[in-house]
Amino acid sequence: GQPVLIGGSMGTCSYVLTGTDKGMEATFGSTCHGAGRALSRNKSRNSIQYQDVLSSLADKGISIRVASPKLVMEEAPESYKDVTQVVDTCAAAGISNKVVRLRPIAVIKG
């Protein structure tokens, strides 16, 4: 039952999970390690607008400090799968237990 942090994206929640006995048997104690990309970095840069990401994060009350606009587009929330669906799948499979859902308040990309 070791705790593990499952990262979402800079605009979505993250989770803390713990392992299960079934997870030890079925996956050697492994579970998901994040939401996973839905779009490649290149596709994100070419299809997502920098100002749209900043506005969306501001609307959610999330502060951002970034070294390059390119990083914002590559790491935009829509570049990733829905972390809640990923975590729910692991919980439903019995390999992890959800402990807590975390809400982002700030993002630093450098």
Coordinates of N, CA and C in Angstrom, one line a residue:
G1 N 0.8 -1.2 0.0 CA 0.0 0.0 0.0 C 0.8 1.3 0.0
Q2 N 2.0 1.3 -0.7 CA 2.8 2.5 -0.8 C 2.0 3.6 -1.5
P3 N 2.1 4.9 -1.0 CA 1.4 6.0 -1.8 C 2.2 6.3 -3.0
V4 N 1.5 6.8 -4.0 CA 2.1 7.2 -5.3 C 1.3 8.4 -5.8
L5 N 2.1 9.4 -6.3 CA 1.4 10.6 -6.9 C 1.2 10.3 -8.4
I6 N 0.0 10.5 -8.8 CA -0.4 10.4 -10.2 C -0.7 11.8 -10.8
G7 N 0.2 12.3 -11.6 CA 0.1 13.6 -12.1 C -1.0 13.7 -13.3
G8 N -1.7 14.8 -13.2 CA -2.7 15.1 -14.3 C -1.9 16.0 -15.3
S9 N -2.5 17.2 -15.5 CA -1.8 18.2 -16.3 C -1.8 19.5 -15.5
M10 N -1.2 20.5 -16.1 CA -1.1 21.8 -15.4 C -2.5 22.4 -15.1
G11 N -3.5 21.9 -15.8 CA -4.9 22.5 -15.6 C -5.9 21.5 -15.0
T12 N -5.4 20.4 -14.7 CA -6.4 19.4 -14.1 C -5.8 18.8 -12.8
C13 N -6.7 18.0 -12.2 CA -6.3 17.5 -10.9 C -5.2 16.4 -11.0
S14 N -4.6 16.1 -9.9 CA -3.7 14.9 -9.7 C -4.3 14.1 -8.6
Y15 N -3.7 12.9 -8.4 CA -4.2 12.0 -7.4 C -3.1 11.4 -6.6
V16 N -3.4 11.0 -5.3 CA -2.5 10.1 -4.6 C -3.3 8.8 -4.5
L17 N -2.6 7.7 -4.9 CA -3.1 6.4 -4.9 C -2.3 5.5 -3.9
T18 N -2.8 4.4 -3.5 CA -2.1 3.4 -2.8 C -2.2 2.1 -3.5
G19 N -1.3 1.2 -3.3 CA -1.3 -0.1 -4.0 C -2.2 -1.0 -3.2
T20 N -2.5 -2.1 -3.9 CA -3.4 -3.2 -3.3 C -2.7 -4.5 -3.4
D21 N -3.2 -5.5 -2.6 CA -2.7 -6.9 -2.7 C -2.8 -7.4 -4.1
K22 N -4.0 -7.1 -4.8 CA -4.2 -7.6 -6.1 C -3.2 -6.9 -7.1
G23 N -2.9 -5.7 -6.8 CA -1.9 -5.0 -7.7 C -0.5 -5.6 -7.5
M24 N -0.2 -6.1 -6.3 CA 1.1 -6.7 -6.1 C 1.2 -8.0 -6.9
E25 N 0.1 -8.8 -6.9 CA 0.0 -10.1 -7.6 C -0.1 -9.9 -9.1
A26 N -0.9 -8.9 -9.6 CA -1.2 -8.8 -11.0 C -0.2 -7.9 -11.8
T27 N 0.4 -6.9 -11.1 CA 1.2 -6.0 -11.8 C 2.6 -5.7 -11.1
F28 N 2.9 -6.6 -10.2 CA 4.2 -6.5 -9.4 C 4.2 -5.1 -8.7
G29 N 3.1 -4.6 -8.3 CA 3.0 -3.4 -7.5 C 3.0 -2.1 -8.4
S30 N 2.8 -2.3 -9.7 CA 2.8 -1.1 -10.6 C 1.4 -0.6 -10.8
T31 N 1.2 0.6 -11.1 CA 0.0 1.2 -11.5 C 0.3 2.3 -12.5
C32 N -0.7 3.1 -12.9 CA -0.5 4.1 -13.9 C 0.5 5.1 -13.3
H33 N 1.2 5.9 -14.1 CA 2.1 6.9 -13.5 C 1.8 8.3 -14.0
G34 N 0.6 8.5 -14.6 CA 0.2 9.8 -15.0 C -0.9 9.6 -16.0
A35 N -1.4 10.8 -16.5 CA -2.5 10.8 -17.4 C -2.2 10.2 -18.8
G36 N -1.0 10.4 -19.2 CA -0.5 10.0 -20.6 C -0.9 11.0 -21.6
R37 N -0.1 11.2 -22.6 CA -0.4 12.2 -23.7 C -1.5 11.7 -24.6
A38 N -2.3 12.7 -25.0 CA -3.4 12.5 -26.0 C -2.9 13.1 -27.3
L39 N -2.1 14.1 -27.2 CA -1.5 14.8 -28.5 C 0.0 14.8 -28.4
S40 N 0.7 14.6 -29.5 CA 2.1 14.7 -29.5 C 2.5 16.2 -29.2
R41 N 3.7 16.3 -28.8 CA 4.2 17.7 -28.5 C 4.1 18.6 -29.8
N42 N 4.5 18.0 -30.9 CA 4.4 18.8 -32.1 C 2.9 19.2 -32.5
K43 N 2.0 18.2 -32.4 CA 0.6 18.5 -32.6 C 0.1 19.6 -31.7
S44 N 0.5 19.5 -30.4 CA 0.1 20.5 -29.4 C 0.5 21.8 -29.8
R45 N 1.8 22.0 -30.2 CA 2.4 23.3 -30.5 C 1.6 23.9 -31.7
N46 N 1.2 23.0 -32.7 CA 0.6 23.5 -33.9 C -0.9 23.7 -33.8
S47 N -1.5 23.2 -32.8 CA -3.0 23.3 -32.7 C -3.6 24.0 -31.5
I48 N -2.7 24.3 -30.5 CA -3.2 25.0 -29.3 C -2.5 26.4 -29.2
Q49 N -3.4 27.4 -28.9 CA -2.9 28.7 -28.8 C -2.4 29.1 -27.4
Y50 N -1.3 29.7 -27.3 CA -0.7 30.1 -26.1 C -1.6 30.9 -25.2
Q51 N -2.3 32.0 -25.7 CA -3.2 32.8 -25.0 C -4.4 32.0 -24.5
D52 N -4.9 31.1 -25.3 CA -6.0 30.3 -24.9 C -5.7 29.5 -23.6
V53 N -4.5 28.9 -23.5 CA -4.1 28.1 -22.4 C -4.0 29.0 -21.2
L54 N -3.3 30.2 -21.3 CA -3.2 31.1 -20.2 C -4.5 31.6 -19.7
S55 N -5.5 31.9 -20.6 CA -6.8 32.3 -20.2 C -7.5 31.2 -19.4
S56 N -7.4 30.0 -19.9 CA -8.1 28.8 -19.3 C -7.6 28.6 -17.9
L57 N -6.3 28.7 -17.7 CA -5.7 28.5 -16.4 C -6.1 29.6 -15.5
A58 N -6.1 30.8 -16.0 CA -6.5 32.0 -15.1 C -7.9 31.8 -14.7
D59 N -8.8 31.4 -15.6 CA -10.2 31.2 -15.3 C -10.4 30.1 -14.1
K60 N -9.4 29.2 -14.0 CA -9.5 28.2 -13.0 C -8.7 28.6 -11.7
G61 N -8.2 29.8 -11.7 CA -7.5 30.3 -10.6 C -6.1 29.7 -10.4
I62 N -5.5 29.3 -11.5 CA -4.2 28.7 -11.5 C -3.1 29.7 -12.0
S63 N -2.1 30.0 -11.2 CA -1.0 30.9 -11.6 C 0.0 30.1 -12.4
I64 N 0.6 30.8 -13.4 CA 1.6 30.1 -14.2 C 2.8 31.0 -14.4
R65 N 4.0 30.4 -14.3 CA 5.3 31.1 -14.6 C 6.0 30.1 -15.5
V66 N 6.4 30.6 -16.7 CA 7.0 29.7 -17.7 C 8.1 30.4 -18.4
A67 N 9.1 29.7 -18.8 CA 10.3 30.2 -19.5 C 10.0 30.4 -21.0
S68 N 9.1 29.6 -21.6 CA 8.9 29.6 -23.0 C 7.5 29.3 -23.3
P69 N 6.9 30.1 -24.2 CA 5.5 29.8 -24.6 C 5.3 28.4 -25.3
K70 N 6.4 28.0 -25.9 CA 6.4 26.6 -26.5 C 6.0 25.6 -25.4
L71 N 6.6 25.7 -24.2 CA 6.3 24.7 -23.2 C 4.8 24.8 -22.7
V72 N 4.3 25.9 -22.7 CA 2.8 26.0 -22.4 C 2.0 25.2 -23.3
M73 N 2.2 25.4 -24.6 CA 1.4 24.7 -25.6 C 1.7 23.2 -25.6
E74 N 2.9 22.8 -25.4 CA 3.3 21.4 -25.4 C 2.6 20.7 -24.2
E75 N 2.5 21.4 -23.0 CA 2.0 20.8 -21.8 C 0.6 21.2 -21.5
A76 N -0.1 21.8 -22.4 CA -1.5 22.3 -22.2 C -2.4 21.1 -21.8
P77 N -3.4 21.4 -20.9 CA -4.2 20.3 -20.4 C -4.9 19.4 -21.5
E78 N -5.2 20.0 -22.6 CA -5.8 19.2 -23.7 C -4.8 18.3 -24.4
S79 N -3.5 18.5 -24.1 CA -2.5 17.6 -24.6 C -2.5 16.2 -23.9
Y80 N -3.2 16.1 -22.8 CA -3.2 14.9 -22.0 C -4.6 14.2 -21.9
K81 N -4.5 12.9 -21.7 CA -5.8 12.2 -21.4 C -6.4 12.7 -20.1
D82 N -7.6 12.3 -19.9 CA -8.3 12.6 -18.7 C -7.8 11.8 -17.5
V83 N -7.0 12.4 -16.6 CA -6.4 11.6 -15.5 C -7.4 10.9 -14.6
T84 N -8.6 11.5 -14.5 CA -9.6 10.9 -13.6 C -10.1 9.6 -14.3
Q85 N -10.2 9.5 -15.6 CA -10.6 8.3 -16.2 C -9.5 7.2 -16.1
V86 N -8.2 7.6 -16.2 CA -7.1 6.7 -16.1 C -7.1 6.2 -14.6
V87 N -7.2 7.0 -13.6 CA -7.2 6.6 -12.2 C -8.4 5.7 -11.9
D88 N -9.6 6.1 -12.4 CA -10.7 5.3 -12.2 C -10.6 3.9 -12.8
T89 N -9.9 3.8 -13.9 CA -9.7 2.5 -14.5 C -8.8 1.6 -13.7
C90 N -7.8 2.2 -13.1 CA -6.9 1.4 -12.2 C -7.6 1.0 -10.9
A91 N -8.4 1.9 -10.4 CA -9.2 1.6 -9.2 C -10.2 0.5 -9.5
A92 N -10.9 0.6 -10.6 CA -11.9 -0.5 -11.0 C -11.2 -1.8 -11.2
A93 N -10.0 -1.8 -11.7 CA -9.2 -3.1 -11.9 C -8.7 -3.7 -10.6
G94 N -8.8 -2.9 -9.5 CA -8.4 -3.3 -8.2 C -6.9 -3.3 -8.0
I95 N -6.2 -2.5 -8.8 CA -4.7 -2.5 -8.6 C -4.3 -1.3 -7.8
S96 N -5.2 -0.3 -7.6 CA -4.9 0.9 -6.8 C -6.1 1.4 -6.1
N97 N -5.9 2.1 -5.0 CA -7.0 2.7 -4.3 C -6.8 4.2 -4.3
K98 N -7.9 5.0 -4.6 CA -7.8 6.4 -4.6 C -7.7 6.9 -3.1
V99 N -6.8 7.8 -2.8 CA -6.7 8.3 -1.5 C -7.1 9.7 -1.4
V100 N -6.6 10.6 -2.3 CA -7.0 12.0 -2.3 C -6.8 12.6 -3.7
R101 N -7.7 13.5 -4.0 CA -7.6 14.3 -5.3 C -7.0 15.6 -5.0
L102 N -6.0 16.0 -5.8 CA -5.3 17.3 -5.6 C -5.7 18.3 -6.7
R103 N -5.9 19.6 -6.3 CA -6.2 20.6 -7.3 C -5.0 21.5 -7.5
P104 N -4.6 21.8 -8.8 CA -3.5 22.7 -9.0 C -3.8 24.1 -8.6
I105 N -2.8 24.8 -8.1 CA -2.9 26.2 -7.8 C -1.8 27.0 -8.5
A106 N -0.8 26.4 -8.9 CA 0.3 27.1 -9.6 C 1.1 26.1 -10.5
V107 N 1.7 26.7 -11.6 CA 2.5 25.9 -12.5 C 3.8 26.6 -12.8
I108 N 4.9 25.9 -12.7 CA 6.2 26.5 -13.0 C 6.8 25.6 -14.0
K109 N 7.1 26.1 -15.2 CA 7.7 25.4 -16.3 C 9.0 26.1 -16.7
G110 N 10.1 25.4 -16.7 CA 11.4 26.1 -16.9 C 12.2 25.4 -17.9

